[in-house]
Coordinates of C-alpha atoms and ligand atoms in Angstrom, one line a residue:
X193 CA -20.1 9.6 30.0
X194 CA -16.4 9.5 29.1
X195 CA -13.5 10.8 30.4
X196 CA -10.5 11.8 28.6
X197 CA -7.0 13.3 30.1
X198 CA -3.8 13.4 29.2
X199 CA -1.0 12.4 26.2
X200 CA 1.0 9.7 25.8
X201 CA 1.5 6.8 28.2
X202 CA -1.0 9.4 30.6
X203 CA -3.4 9.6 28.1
X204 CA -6.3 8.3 30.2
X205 CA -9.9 7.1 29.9
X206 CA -12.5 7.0 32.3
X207 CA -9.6 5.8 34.8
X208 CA -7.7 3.5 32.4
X209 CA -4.5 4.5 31.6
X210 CA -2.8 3.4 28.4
X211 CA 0.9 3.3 30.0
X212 CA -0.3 1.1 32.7
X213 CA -1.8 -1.8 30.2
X214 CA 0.1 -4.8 29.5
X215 CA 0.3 -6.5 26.3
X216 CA -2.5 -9.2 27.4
X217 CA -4.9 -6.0 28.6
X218 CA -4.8 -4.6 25.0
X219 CA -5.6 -7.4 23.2
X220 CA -8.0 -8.5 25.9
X221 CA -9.7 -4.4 25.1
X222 CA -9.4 -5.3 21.6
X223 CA -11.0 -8.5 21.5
X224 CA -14.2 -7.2 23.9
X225 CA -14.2 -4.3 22.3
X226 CA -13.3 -4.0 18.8
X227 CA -14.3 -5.8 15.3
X228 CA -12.6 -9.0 15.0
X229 CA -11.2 -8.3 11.0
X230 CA -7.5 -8.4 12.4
X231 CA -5.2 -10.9 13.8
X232 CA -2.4 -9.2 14.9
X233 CA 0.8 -10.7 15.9
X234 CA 0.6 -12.0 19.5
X235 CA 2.0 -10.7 22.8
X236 CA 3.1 -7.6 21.1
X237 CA 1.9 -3.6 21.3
X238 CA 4.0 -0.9 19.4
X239 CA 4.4 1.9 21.4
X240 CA 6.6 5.1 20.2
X241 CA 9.0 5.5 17.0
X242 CA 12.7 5.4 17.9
X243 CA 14.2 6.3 14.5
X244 CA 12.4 6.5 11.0
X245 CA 13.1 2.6 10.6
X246 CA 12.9 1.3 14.5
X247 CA 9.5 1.2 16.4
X248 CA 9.4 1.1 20.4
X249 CA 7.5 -1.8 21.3
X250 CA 6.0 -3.4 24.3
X251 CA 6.2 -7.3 24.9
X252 CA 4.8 -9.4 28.2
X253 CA 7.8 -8.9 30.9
X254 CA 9.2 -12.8 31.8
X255 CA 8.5 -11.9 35.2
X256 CA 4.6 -11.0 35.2
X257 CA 2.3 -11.6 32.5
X258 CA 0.8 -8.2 33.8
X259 CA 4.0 -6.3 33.2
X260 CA 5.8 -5.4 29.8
X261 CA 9.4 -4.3 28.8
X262 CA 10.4 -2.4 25.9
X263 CA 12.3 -3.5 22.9
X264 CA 13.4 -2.4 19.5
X265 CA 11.7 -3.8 16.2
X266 CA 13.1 -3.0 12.7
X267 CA 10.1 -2.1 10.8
X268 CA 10.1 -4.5 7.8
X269 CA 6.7 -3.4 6.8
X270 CA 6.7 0.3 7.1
X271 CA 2.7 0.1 7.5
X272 CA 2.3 -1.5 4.4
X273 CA 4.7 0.9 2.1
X274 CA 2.4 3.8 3.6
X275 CA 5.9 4.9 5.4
X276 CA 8.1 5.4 2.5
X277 CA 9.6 8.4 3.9
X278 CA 10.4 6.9 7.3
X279 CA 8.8 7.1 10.4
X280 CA 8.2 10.6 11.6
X281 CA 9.9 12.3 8.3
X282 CA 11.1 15.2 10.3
X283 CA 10.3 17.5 6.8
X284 CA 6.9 16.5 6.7
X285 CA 6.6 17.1 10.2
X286 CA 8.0 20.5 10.5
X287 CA 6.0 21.7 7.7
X288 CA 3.0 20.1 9.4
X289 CA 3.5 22.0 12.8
X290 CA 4.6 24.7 11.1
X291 CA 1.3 25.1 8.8
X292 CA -1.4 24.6 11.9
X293 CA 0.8 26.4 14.3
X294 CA 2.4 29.4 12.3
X295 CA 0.1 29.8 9.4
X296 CA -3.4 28.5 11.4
X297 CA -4.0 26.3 8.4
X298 CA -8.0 26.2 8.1
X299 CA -10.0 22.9 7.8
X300 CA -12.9 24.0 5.1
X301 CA -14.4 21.7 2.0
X302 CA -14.2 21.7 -1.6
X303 CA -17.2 23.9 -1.7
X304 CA -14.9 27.1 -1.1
X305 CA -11.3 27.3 -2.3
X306 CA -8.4 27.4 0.1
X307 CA -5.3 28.5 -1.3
X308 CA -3.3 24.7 -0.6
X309 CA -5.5 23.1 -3.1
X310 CA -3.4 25.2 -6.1
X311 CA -0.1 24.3 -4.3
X312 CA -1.2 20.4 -3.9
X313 CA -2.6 20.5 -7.6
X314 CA 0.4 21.9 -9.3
X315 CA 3.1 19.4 -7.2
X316 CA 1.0 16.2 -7.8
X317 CA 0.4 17.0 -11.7
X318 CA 4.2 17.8 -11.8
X319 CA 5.3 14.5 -9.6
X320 CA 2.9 11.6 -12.2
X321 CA 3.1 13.7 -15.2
X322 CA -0.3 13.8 -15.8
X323 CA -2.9 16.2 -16.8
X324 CA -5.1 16.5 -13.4
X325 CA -5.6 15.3 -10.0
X326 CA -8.6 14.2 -7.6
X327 CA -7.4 14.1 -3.9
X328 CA -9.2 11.3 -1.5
X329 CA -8.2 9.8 1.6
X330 CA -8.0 6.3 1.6
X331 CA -6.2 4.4 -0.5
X332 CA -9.3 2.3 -1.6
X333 CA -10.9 5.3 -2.4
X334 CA -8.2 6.4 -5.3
X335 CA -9.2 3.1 -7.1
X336 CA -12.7 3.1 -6.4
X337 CA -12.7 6.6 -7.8
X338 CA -10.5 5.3 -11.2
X339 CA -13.1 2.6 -11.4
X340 CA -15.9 5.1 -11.7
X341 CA -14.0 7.2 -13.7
X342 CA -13.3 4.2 -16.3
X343 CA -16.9 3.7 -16.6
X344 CA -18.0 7.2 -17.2
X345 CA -15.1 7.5 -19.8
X346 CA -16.4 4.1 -21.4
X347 CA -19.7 6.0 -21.7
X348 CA -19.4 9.4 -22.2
X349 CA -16.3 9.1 -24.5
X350 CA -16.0 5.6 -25.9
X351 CA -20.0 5.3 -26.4
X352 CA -20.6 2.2 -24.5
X353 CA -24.3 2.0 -23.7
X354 CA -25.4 2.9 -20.3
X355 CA -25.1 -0.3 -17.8
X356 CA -23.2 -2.4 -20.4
X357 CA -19.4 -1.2 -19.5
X358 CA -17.4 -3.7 -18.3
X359 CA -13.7 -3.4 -16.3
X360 CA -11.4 -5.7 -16.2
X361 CA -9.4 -7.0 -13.3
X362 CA -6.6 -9.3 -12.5
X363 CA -6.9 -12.5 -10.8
X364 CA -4.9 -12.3 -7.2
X365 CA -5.9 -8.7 -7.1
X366 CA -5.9 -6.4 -4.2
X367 CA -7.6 -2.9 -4.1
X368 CA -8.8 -2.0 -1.0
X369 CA -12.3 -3.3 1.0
X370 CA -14.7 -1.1 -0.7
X371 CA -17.9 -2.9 -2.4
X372 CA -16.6 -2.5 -5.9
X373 CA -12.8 -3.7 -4.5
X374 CA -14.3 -6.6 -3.3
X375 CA -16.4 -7.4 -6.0
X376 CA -13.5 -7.7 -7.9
X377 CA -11.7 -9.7 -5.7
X378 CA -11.0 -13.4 -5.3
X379 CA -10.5 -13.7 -2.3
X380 CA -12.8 -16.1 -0.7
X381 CA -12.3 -14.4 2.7
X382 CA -12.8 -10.4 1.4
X383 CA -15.9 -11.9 -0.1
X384 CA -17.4 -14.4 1.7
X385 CA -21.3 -12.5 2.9
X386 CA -20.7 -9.6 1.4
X387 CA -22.5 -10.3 -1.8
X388 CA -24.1 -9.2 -4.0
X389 CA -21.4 -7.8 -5.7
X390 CA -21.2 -4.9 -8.2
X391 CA -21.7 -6.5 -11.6
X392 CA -19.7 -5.6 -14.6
X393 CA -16.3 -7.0 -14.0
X394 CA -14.5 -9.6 -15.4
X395 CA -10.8 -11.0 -14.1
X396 CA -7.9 -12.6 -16.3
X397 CA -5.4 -14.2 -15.2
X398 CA -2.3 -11.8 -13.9
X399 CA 0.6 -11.5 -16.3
X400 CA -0.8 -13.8 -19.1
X401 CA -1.3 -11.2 -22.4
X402 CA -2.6 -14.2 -24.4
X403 CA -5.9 -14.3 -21.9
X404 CA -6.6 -10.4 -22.2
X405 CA -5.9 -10.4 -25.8
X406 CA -8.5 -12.6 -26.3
X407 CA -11.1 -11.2 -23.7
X408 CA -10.8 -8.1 -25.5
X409 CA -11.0 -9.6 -28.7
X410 CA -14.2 -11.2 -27.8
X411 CA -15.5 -8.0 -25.8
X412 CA -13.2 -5.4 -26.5
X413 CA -16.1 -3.1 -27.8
X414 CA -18.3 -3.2 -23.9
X415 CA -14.8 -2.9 -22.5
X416 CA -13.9 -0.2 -21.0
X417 CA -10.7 -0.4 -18.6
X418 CA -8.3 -2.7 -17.7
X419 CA -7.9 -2.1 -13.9
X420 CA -5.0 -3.5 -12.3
X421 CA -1.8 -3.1 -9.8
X422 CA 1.5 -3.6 -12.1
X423 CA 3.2 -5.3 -9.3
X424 CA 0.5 -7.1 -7.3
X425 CA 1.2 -6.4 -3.3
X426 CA -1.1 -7.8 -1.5
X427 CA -0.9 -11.4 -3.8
X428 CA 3.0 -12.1 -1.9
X429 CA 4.6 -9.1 -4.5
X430 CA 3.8 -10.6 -8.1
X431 CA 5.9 -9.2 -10.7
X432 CA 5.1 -9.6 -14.3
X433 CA 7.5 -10.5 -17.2
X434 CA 9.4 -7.9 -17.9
X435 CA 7.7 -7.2 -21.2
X436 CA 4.0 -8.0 -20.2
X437 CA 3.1 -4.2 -19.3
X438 CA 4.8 -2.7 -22.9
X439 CA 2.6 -5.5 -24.7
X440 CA -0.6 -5.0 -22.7
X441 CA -0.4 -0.9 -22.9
X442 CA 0.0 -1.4 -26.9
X443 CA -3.0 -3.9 -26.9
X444 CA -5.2 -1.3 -24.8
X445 CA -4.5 1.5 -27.0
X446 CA -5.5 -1.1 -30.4
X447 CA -9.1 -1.4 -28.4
X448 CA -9.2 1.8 -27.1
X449 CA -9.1 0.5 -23.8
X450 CA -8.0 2.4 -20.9
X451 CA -4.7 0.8 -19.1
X452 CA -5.7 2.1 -14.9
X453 CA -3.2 1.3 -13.0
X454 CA -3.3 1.1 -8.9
X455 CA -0.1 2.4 -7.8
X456 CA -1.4 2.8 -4.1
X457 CA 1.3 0.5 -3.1
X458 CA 3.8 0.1 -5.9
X459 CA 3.8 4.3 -5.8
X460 CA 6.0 6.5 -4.2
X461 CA 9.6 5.1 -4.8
X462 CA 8.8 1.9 -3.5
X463 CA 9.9 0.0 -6.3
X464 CA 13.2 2.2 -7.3
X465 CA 11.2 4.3 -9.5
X466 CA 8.7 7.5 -8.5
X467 CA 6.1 4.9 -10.1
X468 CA 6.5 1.2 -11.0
X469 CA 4.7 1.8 -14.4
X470 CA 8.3 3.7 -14.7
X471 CA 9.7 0.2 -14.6
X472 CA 8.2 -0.9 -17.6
X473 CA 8.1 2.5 -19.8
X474 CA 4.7 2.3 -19.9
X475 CA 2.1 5.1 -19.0
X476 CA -1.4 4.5 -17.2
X477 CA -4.6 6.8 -18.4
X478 CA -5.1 6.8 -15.3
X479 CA -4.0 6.0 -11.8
X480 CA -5.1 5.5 -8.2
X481 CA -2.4 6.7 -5.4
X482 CA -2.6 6.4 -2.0
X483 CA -0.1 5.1 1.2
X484 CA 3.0 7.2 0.6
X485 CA 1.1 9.8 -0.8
X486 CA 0.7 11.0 2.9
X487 CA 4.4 10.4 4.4
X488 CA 2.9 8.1 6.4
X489 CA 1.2 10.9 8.8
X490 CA -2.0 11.2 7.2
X491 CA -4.3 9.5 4.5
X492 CA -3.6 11.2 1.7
X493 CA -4.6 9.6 -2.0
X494 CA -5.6 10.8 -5.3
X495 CA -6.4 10.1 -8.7
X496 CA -3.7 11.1 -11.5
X497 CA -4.7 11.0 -14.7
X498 CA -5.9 11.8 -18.7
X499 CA -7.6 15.2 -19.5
X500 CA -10.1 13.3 -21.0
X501 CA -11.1 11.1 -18.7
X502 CA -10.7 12.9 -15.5
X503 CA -12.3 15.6 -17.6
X504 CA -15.8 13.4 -17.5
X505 CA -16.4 14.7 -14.3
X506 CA -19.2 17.1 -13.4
X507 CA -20.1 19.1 -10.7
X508 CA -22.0 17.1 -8.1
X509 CA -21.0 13.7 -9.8
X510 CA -17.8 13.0 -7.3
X511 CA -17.1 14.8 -3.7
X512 CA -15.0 14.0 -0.6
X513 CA -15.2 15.7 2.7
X514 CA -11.5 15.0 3.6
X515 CA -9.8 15.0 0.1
X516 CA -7.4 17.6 -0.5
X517 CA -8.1 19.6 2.5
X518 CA -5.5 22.3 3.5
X519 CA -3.7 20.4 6.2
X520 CA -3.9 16.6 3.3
X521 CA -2.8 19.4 0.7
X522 CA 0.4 20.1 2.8
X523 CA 1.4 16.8 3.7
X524 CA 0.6 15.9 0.2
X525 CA 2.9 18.5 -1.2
X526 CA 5.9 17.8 1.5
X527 CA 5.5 13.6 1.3
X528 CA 6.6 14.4 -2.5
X529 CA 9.6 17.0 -2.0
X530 CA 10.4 14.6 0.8
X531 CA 10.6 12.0 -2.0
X532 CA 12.1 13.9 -4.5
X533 CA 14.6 15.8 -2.1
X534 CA 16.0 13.0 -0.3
X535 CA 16.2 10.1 -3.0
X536 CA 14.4 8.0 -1.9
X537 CA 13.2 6.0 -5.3
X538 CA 17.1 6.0 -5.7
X539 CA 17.5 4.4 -2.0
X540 CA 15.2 2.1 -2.7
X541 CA 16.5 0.8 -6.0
X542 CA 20.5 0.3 -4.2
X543 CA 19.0 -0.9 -0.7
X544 CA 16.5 -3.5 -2.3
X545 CA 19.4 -4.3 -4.5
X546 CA 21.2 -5.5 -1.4
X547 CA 18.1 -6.9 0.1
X548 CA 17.6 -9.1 -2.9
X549 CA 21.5 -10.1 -2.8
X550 CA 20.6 -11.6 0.9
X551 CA 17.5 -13.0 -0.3
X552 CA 19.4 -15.0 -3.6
X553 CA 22.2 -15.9 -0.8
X554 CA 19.2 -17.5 1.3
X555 CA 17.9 -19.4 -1.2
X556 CA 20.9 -20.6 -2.1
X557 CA 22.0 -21.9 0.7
X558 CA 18.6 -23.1 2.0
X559 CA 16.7 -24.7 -1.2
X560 CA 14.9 -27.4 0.4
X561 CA 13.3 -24.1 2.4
X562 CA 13.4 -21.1 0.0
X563 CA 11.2 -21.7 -3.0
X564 CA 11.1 -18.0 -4.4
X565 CA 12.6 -14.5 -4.0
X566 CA 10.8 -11.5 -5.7
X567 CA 10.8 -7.7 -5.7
X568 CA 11.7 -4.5 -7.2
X569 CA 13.2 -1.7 -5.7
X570 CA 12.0 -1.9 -1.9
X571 CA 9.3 -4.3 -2.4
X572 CA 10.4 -7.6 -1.6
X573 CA 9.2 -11.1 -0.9
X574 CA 10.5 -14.3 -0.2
X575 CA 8.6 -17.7 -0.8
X576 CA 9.0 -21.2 1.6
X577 CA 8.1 -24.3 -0.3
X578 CA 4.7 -25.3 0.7
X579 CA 4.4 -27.2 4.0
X580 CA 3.3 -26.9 7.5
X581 CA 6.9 -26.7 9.5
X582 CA 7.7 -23.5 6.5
X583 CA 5.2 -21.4 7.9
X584 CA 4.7 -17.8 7.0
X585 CA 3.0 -17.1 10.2
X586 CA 5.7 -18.9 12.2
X587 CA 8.3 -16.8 10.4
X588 CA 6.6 -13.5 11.6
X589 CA 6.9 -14.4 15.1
X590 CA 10.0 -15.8 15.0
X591 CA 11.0 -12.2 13.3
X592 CA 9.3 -10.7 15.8
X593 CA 11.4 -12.6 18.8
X594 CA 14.4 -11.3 16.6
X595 CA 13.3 -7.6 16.3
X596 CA 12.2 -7.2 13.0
X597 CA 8.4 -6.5 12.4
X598 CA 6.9 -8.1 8.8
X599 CA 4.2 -10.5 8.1
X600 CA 3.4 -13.2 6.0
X601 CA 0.9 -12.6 3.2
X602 CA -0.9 -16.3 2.8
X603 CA 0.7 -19.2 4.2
X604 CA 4.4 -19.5 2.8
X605 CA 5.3 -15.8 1.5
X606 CA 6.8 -13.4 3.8
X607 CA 6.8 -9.6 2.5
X608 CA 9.8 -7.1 3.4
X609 CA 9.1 -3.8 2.4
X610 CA 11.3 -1.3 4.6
X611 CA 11.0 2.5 4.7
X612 CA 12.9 3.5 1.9
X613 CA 15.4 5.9 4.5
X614 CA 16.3 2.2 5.1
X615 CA 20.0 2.3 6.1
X616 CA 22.5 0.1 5.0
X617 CA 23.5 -1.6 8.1
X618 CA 19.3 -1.8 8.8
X619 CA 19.4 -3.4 5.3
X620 CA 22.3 -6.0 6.6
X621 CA 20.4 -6.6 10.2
X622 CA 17.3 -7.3 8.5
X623 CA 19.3 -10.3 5.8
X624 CA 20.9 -11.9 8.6
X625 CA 17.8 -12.0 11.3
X626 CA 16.2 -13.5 8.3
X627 CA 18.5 -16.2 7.7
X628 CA 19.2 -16.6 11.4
X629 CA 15.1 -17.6 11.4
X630 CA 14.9 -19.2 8.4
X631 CA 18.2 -21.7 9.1
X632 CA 16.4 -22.4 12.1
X633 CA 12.9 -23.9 10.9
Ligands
LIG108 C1 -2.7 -2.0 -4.4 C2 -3.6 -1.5 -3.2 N1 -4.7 -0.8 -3.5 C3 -5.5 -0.3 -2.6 C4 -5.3 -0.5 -1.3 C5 -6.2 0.0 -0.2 O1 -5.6 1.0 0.5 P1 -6.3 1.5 1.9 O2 -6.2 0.4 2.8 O3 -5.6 2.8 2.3 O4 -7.8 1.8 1.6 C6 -4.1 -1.3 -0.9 C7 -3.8 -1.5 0.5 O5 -3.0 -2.4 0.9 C8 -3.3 -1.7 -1.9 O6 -2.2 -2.5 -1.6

């Protein structure tokens, strides 16, 4: 049997209670307990939100390992740009209480219509200027979905004969830990025992036209997508030439080709524009959205795209539980007046404009150290020459003993992607406990 009282630090189970474990017990519960497909940073436990950039945190107390005090940490990483509004957006939280509360919002399926659905619909179509929408939940889900939709459209509209479509991917590619994300993955990690994989994808290599020219030159005619993130994330933020997307969205129209792009990340203001295909002037058939798309309260995604190819589906053929229900509808809706009302693309193009200006200073003053500094809008990165003492890892916690939350992605890149409510002077502390690290490796 289980047991289960209280909120908060009192929220207790079967005896334990959470405000009386220490750093050490959590990860000690975590490591009996849970799947091991984390490491998390050490001797650390977030506790409570202090202000929509600063976390609460919880770290071992010098005096007893069985103890903890509380600190602030600057939250570089804004759970992954899934926070672009800022911790606890208080509009998106009002409306929240206010819809299950005032207006005893529902929970029902797609099999009857509730009334959010219209409201969710019409903002979303509005927001990515496309034709319809799909709501899912997880952000994987939004690109698996595109991925299916790309091969029905290949089929049903292009004519490519059944079990013969192929997608293409980009090398260094991150969508998610589905079977068909994976399988287009190469990541030896993501992969490794998973197998086998869903056939009918092919990668080239990220930002190099000449190499997709000529796949769909050879293949163009089986082809039925090119499936890709237009700034890669996950791969240590990527970001193409400048006129790689313009080139590659011609080329996919020459082959009839559909150009899907997964802006679960890149979406959202993160990169100083609503979407980062805005960047380039380019438009996506279709798209996968997810992170942001929920304010950071709830998983919210959805598919954006093409009458005609969201148009392939068919009742039956697609279906989610979760997607688009009333109370995903209405944080749906308020994450984008949220991001519309307050900016926040706008914030994100003059605070990452500052963050870069810290990052250039960095590298300039520490080349032996600072290899690379990339980003767009609020998507930022910074890359250490390869060796052991420039470790991403070691940079995290050292962060981490200065306040600021972020971690590495691989060895020598360091990601900073802030809520885009990011304040100026947040901007400044998070330059300066960077350098402060970095000067001292
Ligand atoms: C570009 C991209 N696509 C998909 C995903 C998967 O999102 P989720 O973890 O919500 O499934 C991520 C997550 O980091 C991502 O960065």
């Amino acid at each position: 049997m289980v047991k289960i009282d209280g909120y908060g630090d009192n929220l207790t189970v079967n005896g334990v209670r959470i405000g009386d474990l220490s750093p050490a017990d959590h990860e000690k519960i975590e490591k009996q307990k849970g799947g091991q497909n984390y490491s998390p940073l050490e001797n650390v436990v977030v506790s409570h939100v202090k202000d929509s950039s600063t976390l609460i945190c919880r770290k071992p107390s010098n005096n007893s390992i069985e103890a903890f005090v509380e600190e602030e940490l600057l939250d570089g990483l804004c759970c992954y740009s899934a926070v672009n509004q800022g911790q606890l957006n208080t509009t998106i939280v009002d409306a929240v209480i206010a819809h299950l509360q005032n207006e005893k919002l529902p929970t029902v399926p797609r099999s009857i219509r509730h009334k959010y659905m219209s409201a969710f619909l019409l903002a979303s179509t509005a927001f990515t200027g496309m034709d319809r929408v799909v709501p899912k939940v997880a952000g994987v889900e939004s690109w698996e979905l595109t991925f299916k939709l790309c091969r029905r459209w290949g089929q049903f509209v292009k004519g490519i004969p059944e079990n013969e479509c192929l997608v293409i991917g980009a090398t260094g590619n991150f969508h998610g830990r589905s079977l068909s994300a994976v399988s287009m993955s190469d990541d030896p990690d993501s992969r490794k025992g998973f197998g086998p994989f869903v056939p009918g994808i092919e990668l080239v290599p990220y930002n190099d036209f000449d190499a997709l020219k000529d796949l769909f030159e050879r293949k163009g005619e089986k082809i039925a997508a090119f499936s890709v993130e237009p700034i890669q994330g996950e791969a240590g933020v990527i970001v193409p030439d400048d006129d790689y997307w313009p080139k590659v969205s011609k080329l996919c129209k020459e082959h009839n080709i559909l150009l899907a792009f997964d802006e679960v990340q890149t979406g959202f203001g993160r990169t100083g524009e609503n979407f980062a295909h805005q960047l380039y002037n380019v438009k996506p058939d279709i798209m996968g959205c997810g992170k942001a798309a929920g304010g950071g309260i709830l998983p919210v995604s959805f598919v954006a795209g093409r009458d005609d190819v969201i148009g392939t589906l068919t009742p039956g053929s697609e279906g989610s539980t979760f997607g688009g229900y009333p109370l995903a509808s209405v944080v749906g809706i308020y994450a984008i007046k949220t991001l519309i009302e307050e900016n926040l693309a706008q914030n994100a193009k003059i605070r990452g404009a500052q963050l870069m200006a810290h990052f250039e200073n960095l590298k300039n003053d520490f080349p032996d150290k600072i290899k690379e500094v990339r980003g767009k809008g609020l998507l930022t990165a910074f890359e250490m020459h390869d060796s052991e003492k420039l470790d991403g890892h070691k940079v995290s916690m050292e962060l981490l003993n200065n306040g600021i939350y972020a971690k590495e992605t691989h060895h020598s890149t360091v990601r900073i992607a802030p809520a885009l409510t990011i304040t100026e002077e947040h901007v400044n502390i998070l330059g300066e406990k960077i350098r402060l690290v970095i000067s001292n490796l």
